[in-house]
Short mmCIF file of C-alpha atoms in Angstrom, two decimals:
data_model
loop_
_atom_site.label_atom_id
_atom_site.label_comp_id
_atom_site.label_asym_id
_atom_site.label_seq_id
_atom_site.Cartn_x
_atom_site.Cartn_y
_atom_site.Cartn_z
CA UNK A 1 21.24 -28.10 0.67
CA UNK A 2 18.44 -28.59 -1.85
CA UNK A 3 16.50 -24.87 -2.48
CA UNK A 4 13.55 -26.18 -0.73
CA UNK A 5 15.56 -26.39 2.54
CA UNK A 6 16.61 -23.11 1.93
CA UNK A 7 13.99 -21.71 1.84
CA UNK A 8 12.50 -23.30 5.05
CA UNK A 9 15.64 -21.62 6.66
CA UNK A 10 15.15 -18.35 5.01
CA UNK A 11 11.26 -18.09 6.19
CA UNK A 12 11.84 -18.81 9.74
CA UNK A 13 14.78 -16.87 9.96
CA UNK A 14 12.73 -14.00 8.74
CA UNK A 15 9.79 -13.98 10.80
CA UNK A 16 11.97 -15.34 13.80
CA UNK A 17 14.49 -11.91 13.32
CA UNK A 18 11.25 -9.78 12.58
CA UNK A 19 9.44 -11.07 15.30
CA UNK A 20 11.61 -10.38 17.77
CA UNK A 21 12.11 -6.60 17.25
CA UNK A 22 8.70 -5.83 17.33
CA UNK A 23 8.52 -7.87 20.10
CA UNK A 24 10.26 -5.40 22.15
CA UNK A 25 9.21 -2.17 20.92
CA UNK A 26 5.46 -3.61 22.45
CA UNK A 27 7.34 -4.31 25.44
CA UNK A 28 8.71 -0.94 25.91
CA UNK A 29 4.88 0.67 24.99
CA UNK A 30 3.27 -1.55 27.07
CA UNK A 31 5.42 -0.70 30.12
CA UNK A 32 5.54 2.69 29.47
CA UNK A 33 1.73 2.55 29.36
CA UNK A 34 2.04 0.87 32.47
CA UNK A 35 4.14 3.10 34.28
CA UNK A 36 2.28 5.88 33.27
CA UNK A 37 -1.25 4.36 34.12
CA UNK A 38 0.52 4.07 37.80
CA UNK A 39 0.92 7.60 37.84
CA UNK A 40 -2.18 9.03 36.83
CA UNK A 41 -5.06 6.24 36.92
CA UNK A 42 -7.48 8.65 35.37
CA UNK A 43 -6.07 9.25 32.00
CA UNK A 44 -6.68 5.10 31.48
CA UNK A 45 -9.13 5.96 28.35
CA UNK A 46 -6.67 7.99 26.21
CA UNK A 47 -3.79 5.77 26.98
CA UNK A 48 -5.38 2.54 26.16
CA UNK A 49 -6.82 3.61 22.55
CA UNK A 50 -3.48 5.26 21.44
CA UNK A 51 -1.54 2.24 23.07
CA UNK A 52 -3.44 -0.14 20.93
CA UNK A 53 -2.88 2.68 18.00
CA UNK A 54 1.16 2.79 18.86
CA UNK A 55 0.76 -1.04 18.89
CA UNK A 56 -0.45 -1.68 15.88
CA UNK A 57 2.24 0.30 14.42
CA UNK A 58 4.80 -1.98 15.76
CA UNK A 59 2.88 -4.84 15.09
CA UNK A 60 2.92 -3.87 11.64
CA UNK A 61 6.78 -4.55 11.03
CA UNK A 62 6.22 -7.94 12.16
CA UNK A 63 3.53 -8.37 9.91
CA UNK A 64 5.51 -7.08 6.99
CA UNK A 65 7.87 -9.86 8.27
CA UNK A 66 5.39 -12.42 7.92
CA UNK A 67 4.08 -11.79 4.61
CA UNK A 68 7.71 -11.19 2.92
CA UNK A 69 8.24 -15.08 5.09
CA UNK A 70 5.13 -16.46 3.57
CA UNK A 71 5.78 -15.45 0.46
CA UNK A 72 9.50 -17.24 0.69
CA UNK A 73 7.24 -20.36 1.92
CA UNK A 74 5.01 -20.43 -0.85
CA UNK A 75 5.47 -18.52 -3.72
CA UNK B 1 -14.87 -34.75 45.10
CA UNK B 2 -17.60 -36.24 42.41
CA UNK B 3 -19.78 -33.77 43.10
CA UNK B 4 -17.67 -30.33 42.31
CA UNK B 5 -18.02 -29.07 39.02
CA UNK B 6 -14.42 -28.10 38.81
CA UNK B 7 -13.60 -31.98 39.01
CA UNK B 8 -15.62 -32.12 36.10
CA UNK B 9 -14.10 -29.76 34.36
CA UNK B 10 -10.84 -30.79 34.54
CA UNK B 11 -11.50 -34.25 33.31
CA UNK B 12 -13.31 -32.87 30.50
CA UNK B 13 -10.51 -31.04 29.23
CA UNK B 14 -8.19 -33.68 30.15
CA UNK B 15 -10.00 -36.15 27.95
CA UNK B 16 -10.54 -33.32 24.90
CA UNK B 17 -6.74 -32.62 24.96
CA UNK B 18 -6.17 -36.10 25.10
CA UNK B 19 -8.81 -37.01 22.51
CA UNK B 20 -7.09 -33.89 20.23
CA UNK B 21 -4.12 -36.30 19.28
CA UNK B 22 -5.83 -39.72 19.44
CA UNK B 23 -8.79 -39.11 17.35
CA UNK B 24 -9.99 -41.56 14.80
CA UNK B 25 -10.63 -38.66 11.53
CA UNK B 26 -8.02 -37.84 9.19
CA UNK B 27 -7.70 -33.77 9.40
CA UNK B 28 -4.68 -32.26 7.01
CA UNK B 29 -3.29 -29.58 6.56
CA UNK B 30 -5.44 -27.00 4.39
CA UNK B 31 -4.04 -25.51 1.14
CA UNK B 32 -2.47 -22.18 1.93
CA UNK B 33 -2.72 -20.01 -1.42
CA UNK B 34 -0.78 -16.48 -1.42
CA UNK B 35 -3.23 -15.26 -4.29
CA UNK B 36 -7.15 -15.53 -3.96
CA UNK B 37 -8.78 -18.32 -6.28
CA UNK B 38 -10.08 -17.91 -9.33
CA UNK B 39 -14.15 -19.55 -9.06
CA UNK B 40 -15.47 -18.25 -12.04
CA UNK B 41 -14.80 -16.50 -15.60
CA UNK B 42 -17.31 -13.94 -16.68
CA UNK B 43 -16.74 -12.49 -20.23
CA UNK B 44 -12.49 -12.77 -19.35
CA UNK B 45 -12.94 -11.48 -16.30
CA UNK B 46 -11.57 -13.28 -13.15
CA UNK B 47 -13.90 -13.75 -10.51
CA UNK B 48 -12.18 -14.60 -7.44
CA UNK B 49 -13.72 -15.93 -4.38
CA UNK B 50 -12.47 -12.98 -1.65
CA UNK B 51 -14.43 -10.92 -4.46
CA UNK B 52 -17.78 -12.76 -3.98
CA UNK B 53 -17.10 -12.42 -0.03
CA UNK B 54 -16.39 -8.86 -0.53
CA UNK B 55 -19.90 -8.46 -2.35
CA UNK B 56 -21.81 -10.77 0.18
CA UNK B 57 -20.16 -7.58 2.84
CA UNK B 58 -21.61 -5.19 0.78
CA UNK B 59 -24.93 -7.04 0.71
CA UNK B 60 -25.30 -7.95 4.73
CA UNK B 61 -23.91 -3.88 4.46
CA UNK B 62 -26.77 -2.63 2.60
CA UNK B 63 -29.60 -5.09 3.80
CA UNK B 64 -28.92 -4.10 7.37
CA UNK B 65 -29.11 0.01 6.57
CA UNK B 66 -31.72 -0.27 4.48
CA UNK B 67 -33.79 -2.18 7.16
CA UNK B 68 -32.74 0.01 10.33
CA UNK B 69 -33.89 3.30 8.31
CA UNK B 70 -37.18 1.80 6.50
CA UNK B 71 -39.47 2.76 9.49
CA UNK B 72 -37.17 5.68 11.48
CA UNK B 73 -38.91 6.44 14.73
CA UNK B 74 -38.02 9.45 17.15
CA UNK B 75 -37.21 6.91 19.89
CA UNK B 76 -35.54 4.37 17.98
CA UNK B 77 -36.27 0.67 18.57
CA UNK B 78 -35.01 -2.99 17.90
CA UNK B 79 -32.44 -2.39 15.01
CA UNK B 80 -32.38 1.18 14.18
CA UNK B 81 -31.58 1.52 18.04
CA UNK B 82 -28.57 -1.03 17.78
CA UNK B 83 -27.19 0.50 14.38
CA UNK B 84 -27.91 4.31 16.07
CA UNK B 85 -25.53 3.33 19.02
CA UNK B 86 -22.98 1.93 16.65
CA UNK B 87 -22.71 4.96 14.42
CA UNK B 88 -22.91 7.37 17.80
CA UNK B 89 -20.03 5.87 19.35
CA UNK B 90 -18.07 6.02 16.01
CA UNK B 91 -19.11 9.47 15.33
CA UNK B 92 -17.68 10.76 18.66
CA UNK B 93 -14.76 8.85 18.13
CA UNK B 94 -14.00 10.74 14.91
CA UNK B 95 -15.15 13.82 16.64
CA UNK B 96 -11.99 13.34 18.85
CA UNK B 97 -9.35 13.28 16.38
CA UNK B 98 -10.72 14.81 13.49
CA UNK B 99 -12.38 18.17 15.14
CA UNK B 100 -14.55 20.72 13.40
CA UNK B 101 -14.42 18.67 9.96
CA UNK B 102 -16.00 15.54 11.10
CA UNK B 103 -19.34 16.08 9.18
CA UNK B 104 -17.29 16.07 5.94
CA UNK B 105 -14.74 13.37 6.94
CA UNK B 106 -17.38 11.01 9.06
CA UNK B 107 -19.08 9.07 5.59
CA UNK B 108 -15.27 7.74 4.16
CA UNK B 109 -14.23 6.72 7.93
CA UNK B 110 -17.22 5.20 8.50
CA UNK B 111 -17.31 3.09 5.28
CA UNK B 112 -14.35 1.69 5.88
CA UNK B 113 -14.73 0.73 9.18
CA UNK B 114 -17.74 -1.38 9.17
CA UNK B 115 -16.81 -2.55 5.76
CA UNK B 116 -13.37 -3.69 7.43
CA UNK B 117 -15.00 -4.88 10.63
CA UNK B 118 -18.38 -6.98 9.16
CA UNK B 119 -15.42 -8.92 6.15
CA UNK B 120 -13.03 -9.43 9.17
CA UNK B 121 -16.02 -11.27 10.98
CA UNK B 122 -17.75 -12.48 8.48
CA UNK B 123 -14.64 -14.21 7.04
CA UNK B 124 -14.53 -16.53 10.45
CA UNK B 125 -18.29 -17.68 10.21
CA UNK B 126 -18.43 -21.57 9.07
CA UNK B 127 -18.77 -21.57 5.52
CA UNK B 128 -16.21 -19.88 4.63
CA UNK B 129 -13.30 -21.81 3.06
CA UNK B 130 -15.27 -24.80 3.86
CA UNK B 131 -17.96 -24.18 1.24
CA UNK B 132 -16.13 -26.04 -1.59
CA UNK B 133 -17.14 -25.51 -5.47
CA UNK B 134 -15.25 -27.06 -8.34
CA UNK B 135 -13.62 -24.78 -11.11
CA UNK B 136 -12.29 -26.32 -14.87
CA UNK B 137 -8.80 -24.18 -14.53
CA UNK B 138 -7.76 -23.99 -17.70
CA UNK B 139 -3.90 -26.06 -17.07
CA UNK B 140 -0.67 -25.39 -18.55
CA UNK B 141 -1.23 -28.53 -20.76
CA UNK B 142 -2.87 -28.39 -24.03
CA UNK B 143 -6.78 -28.80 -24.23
CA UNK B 144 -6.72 -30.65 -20.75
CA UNK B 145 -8.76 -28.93 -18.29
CA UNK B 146 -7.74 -30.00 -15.02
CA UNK B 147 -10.85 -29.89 -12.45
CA UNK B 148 -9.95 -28.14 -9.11
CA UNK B 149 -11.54 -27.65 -5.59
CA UNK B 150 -11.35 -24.31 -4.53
CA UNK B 151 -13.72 -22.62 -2.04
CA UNK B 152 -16.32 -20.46 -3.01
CA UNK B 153 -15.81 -17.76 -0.34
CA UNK B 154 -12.50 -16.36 1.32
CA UNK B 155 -12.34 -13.74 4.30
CA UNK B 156 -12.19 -10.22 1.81
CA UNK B 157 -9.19 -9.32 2.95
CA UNK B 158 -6.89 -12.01 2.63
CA UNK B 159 -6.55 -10.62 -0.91
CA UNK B 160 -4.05 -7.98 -0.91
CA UNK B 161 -6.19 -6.51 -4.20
CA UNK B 162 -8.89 -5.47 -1.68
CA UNK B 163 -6.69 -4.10 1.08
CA UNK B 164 -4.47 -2.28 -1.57
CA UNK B 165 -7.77 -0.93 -2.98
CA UNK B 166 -9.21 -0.26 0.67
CA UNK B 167 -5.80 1.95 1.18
CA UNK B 168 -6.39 3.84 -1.99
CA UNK B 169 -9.53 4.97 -1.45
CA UNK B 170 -8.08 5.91 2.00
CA UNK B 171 -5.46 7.99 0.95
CA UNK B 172 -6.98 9.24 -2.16
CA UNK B 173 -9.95 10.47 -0.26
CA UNK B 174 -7.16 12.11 2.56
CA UNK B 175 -6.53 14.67 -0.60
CA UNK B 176 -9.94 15.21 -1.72
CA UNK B 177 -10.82 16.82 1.39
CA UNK B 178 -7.56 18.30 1.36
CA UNK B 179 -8.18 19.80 -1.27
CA UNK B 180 -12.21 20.56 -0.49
CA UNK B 181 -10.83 22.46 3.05
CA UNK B 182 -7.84 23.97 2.07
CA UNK B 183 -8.30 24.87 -1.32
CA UNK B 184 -6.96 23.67 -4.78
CA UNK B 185 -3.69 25.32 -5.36
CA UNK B 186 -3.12 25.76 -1.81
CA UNK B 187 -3.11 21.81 -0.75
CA UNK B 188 -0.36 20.87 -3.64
CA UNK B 189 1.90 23.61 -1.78
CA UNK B 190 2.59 20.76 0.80
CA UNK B 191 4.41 18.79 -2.06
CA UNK B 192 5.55 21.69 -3.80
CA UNK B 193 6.22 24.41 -1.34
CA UNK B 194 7.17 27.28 -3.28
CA UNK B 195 5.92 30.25 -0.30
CA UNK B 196 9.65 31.31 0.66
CA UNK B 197 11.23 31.68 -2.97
CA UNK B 198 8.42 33.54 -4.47
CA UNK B 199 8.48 35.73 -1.09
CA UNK B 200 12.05 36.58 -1.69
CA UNK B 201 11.93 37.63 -5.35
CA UNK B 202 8.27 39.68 -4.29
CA UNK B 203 10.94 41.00 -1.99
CA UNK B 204 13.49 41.98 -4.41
CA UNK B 205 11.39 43.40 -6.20
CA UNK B 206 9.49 45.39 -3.97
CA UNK B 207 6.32 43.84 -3.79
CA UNK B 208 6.53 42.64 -0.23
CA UNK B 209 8.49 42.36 2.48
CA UNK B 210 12.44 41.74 2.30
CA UNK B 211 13.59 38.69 3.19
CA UNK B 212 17.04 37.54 3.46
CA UNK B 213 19.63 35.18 1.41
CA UNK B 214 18.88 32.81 3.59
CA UNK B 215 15.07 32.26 3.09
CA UNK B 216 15.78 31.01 -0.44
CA UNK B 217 18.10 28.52 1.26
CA UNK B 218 15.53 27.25 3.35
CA UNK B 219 13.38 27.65 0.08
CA UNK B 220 15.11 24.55 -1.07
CA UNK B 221 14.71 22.62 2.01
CA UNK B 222 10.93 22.66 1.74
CA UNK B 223 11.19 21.79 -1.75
CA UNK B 224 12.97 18.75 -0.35
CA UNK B 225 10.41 18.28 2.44
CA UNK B 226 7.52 18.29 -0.35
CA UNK B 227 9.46 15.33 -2.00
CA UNK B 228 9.41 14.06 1.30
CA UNK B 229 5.55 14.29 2.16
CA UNK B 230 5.26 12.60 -1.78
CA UNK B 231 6.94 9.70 -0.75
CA UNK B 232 4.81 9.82 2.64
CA UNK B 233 1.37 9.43 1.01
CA UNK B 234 2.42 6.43 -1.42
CA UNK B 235 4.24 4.72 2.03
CA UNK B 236 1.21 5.02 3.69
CA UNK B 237 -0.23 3.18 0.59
CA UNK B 238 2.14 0.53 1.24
CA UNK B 239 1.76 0.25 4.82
CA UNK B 240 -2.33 0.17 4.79
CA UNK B 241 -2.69 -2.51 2.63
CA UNK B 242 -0.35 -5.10 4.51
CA UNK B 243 -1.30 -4.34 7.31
CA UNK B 244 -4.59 -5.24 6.94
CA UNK B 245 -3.67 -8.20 4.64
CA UNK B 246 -0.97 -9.47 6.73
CA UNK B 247 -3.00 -9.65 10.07
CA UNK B 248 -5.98 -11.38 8.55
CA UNK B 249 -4.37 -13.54 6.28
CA UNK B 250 -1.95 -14.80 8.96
CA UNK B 251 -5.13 -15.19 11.29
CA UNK B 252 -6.53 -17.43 8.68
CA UNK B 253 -3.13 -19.61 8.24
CA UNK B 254 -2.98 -19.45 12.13
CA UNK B 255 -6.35 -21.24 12.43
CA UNK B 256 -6.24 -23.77 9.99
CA UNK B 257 -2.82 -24.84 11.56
CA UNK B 258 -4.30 -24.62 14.80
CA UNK B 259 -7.23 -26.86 13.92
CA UNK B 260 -4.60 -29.33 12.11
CA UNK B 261 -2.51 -29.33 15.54
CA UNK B 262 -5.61 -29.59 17.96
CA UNK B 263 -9.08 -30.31 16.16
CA UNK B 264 -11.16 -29.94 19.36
CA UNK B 265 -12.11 -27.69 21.83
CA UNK B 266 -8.08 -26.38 22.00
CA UNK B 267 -8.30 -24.64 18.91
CA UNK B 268 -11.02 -22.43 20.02
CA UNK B 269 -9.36 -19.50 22.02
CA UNK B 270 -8.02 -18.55 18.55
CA UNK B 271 -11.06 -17.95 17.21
CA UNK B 272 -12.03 -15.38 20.19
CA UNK B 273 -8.07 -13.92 18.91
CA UNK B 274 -9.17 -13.91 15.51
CA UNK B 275 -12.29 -12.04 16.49
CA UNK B 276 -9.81 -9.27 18.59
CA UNK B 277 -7.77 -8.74 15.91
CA UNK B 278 -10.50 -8.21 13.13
CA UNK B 279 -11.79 -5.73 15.36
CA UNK B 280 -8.56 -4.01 16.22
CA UNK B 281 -7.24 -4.09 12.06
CA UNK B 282 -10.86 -2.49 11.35
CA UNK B 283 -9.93 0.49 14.30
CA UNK B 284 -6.62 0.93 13.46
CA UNK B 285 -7.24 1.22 9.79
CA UNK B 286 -9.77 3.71 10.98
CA UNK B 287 -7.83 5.75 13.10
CA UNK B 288 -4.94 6.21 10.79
CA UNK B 289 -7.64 7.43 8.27
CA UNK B 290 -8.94 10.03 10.66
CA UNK B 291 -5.50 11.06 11.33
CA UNK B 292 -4.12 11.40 8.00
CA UNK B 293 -7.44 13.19 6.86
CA UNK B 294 -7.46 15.53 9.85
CA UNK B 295 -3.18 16.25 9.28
CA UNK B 296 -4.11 16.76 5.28
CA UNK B 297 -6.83 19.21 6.00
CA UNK B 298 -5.94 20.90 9.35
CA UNK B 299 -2.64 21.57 7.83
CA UNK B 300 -0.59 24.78 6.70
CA UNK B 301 -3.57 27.40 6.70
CA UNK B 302 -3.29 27.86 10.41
CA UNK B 303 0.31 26.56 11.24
CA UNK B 304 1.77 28.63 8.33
CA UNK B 305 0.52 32.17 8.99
CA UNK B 306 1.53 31.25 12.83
CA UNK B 307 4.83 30.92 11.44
CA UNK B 308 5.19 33.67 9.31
CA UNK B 309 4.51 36.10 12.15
CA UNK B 310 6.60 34.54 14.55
CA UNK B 311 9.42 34.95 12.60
CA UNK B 312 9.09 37.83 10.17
CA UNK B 313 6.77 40.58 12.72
CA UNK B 314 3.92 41.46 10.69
CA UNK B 315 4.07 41.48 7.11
CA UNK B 316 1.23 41.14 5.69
CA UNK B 317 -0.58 43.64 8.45
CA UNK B 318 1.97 46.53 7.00
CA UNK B 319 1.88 45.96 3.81
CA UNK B 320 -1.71 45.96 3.37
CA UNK B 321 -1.75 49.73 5.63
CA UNK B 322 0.33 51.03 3.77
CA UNK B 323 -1.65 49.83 0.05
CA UNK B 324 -4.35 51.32 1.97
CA UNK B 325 -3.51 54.55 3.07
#
């Protein structure tokens, strides 16, 4: 295996393994949100800005992720 | 069947998918570059081309103020009516979070947001990246300056200079008005909290109240949790700036992939993405702000002297009678 095909591997891998953790922590906010909306449809306001807040946070692991995989890819 | 429009509509986008891979123009990849590119050289100093977008911001930033506040009416009109509404809404959204120190806090906040917000937009108009200018780079070879295309403007915060100096500010603002609210020596207690030790040696001596052994234990703990909160405020450092950089740097790779995989019409709903997430990077950067201003100057005054009398009853309230009588 020739560096530059380990380094394919190495990128994907790391944006496929930080993807997909991420990837469920939204799952769990967004059904929680969800669940929560179904209870008390009034508080849809407060829930929805910190959701996107409590999103971003998770969403920021992934993008750490991404820029440690693009910087494999091209750097 | 001719005659509905939704017949119509599906051939349409029949033939522009099909038309996306049988198409008769060359389209490649585009050059993804980690680092911003250097356009010009004044006097040694780089001049890169996310800096020229970041000034063209501050430009559309400034020409739009000045021009909503030249002639300020009671009932506002046209402009000064749109940019009223804007700052409204963001001022009562501060007002949530932040409380009773949002006239301090609001001008940092607001900066960044719309500065965040109108580069994140701005970076997606045509133009940008597509605007090509060519730049002698001085090569690795002797004497032989290689000419290169590079374009002459680049979304602001694809650079991670300008989202690591966007976080700065940020945080170093969070303990200016930490220090404005709370007070100079007071606000460095949260790193070094020294209350409980020099409590128990005022106690020792006989200058306060007597605490117990196992204060100064807990003495060391907060030291600990200072080190702690130290760490905290360069992590938050970290995390601003790539955030922001990540999410609008991988927006831009995600388009110009997109437009390589499907040059028509398909590639558009990433756009209206691209547009969604500028918006919700310029909030969220926003809303952290607010929060870690409001936690650096809503903190210990109150919580601390809550504390105190919770758990020792009364100190300072007998100690000062008794000085008194």
């Amino acid at each position: 295996m020739t560096p530059d095909v380990l380094r394919n591997i190495a990128a994907g891998l790391t944006i496929a393994i930080g993807g997909m953790m991420p990837a469920l922590a939204i799952g769990r906010f967004a059904s929680e949100a969800m669940r929560s909306l179904g209870r008390n449809p009034e508080s849809a306001g407060p829930i929805a800005s910190n959701l996107i807040v409590a999103i971003a946070f998770a969403e920021a692991i992934a993008i750490y992720a991404l820029v440690v995989a693009l910087a494999i890819k091209f750097v | 069947m001719f005659r509905k429009p939704r017949f119509w509509l599906l051939v349409f986008t029949l033939a522009a998918l099909i038309f996306n891979f049988c198409h008769p123009f060359d389209i490649q990849l585009p050059h993804i570059s980690l680092a911003a590119e250097k356009v010009a050289t004044i006097g040694g100093f780089p001049i890169t081309n996310t800096l020229i977008a970041s000034w063209v911001t501050m430009a559309v930033l400034i020409v739009v103020s000045v021009l909503a506040t030249r002639n300020m009416r009671e009932v506002p009109r046209g402009l000064q009516n749109v940019v009223e509404l804007v700052v409204e809404k963001l001022y009562g959204f501060v007002e949530s979070i932040a409380g009773p120190h949002t006239p301090l806090i609001f001008p940092t906040i607001a900066t960044l947001f719309l500065f965040i917000i109108v580069s994140n937009w701005m970076g997606l108009l045509p133009g940008y990246l597509s605007i090509v200018v060519e730049h002698a780079a001085p090569s690795a070879h002797e004497g032989a300056h290689a000419v290169e295309k590079v374009p002459l403007l680049r979304s602001a915060a694809t650079d991670l200079n300008t989202t690591l100096a966007l976080a700065i500010a940020s945080v170093l603002m969070s303990q200016v008005y930490g220090v404005i609210v709370v007070g100079f020596p007071q606000y460095f207690l949260r790193f070094v909290n020294i209350r409980r030790p020099i409590a128990f040696f005022r106690g020792l001596q006989g200058r306060g109240p007597r605490t117990g052994v196992g204060s100064l234990l807990f003495g060391f703990i907060d030291l600990f949790i200072g080190v702690l909160e130290l760490f905290d405020e360069f992590t938050k450092i970290l995390s601003f700036s790539f955030r922001l950089f990540g999410n609008i740097f991988a927006g831009e790779v995600l388009l110009g992939v997109m437009v390589f995989l499907f040059p028509f019409v398909a590639s558009l709903p990433f756009l209206g993405l691209e547009i969604f997430v500028g918006a919700v990077q310029a909030f969220v950067f926003a809303v952290l702000s607010t929060a870690f201003i409001a936690q650096a100057t809503a903190h210990h005054g109150a919580e601390a002297e809550a504390h105190e009398e919770q758990s020792v009853p009364q100190p300072h309230v007998v100690s000062t009678v008794g000085q008194g009588t």
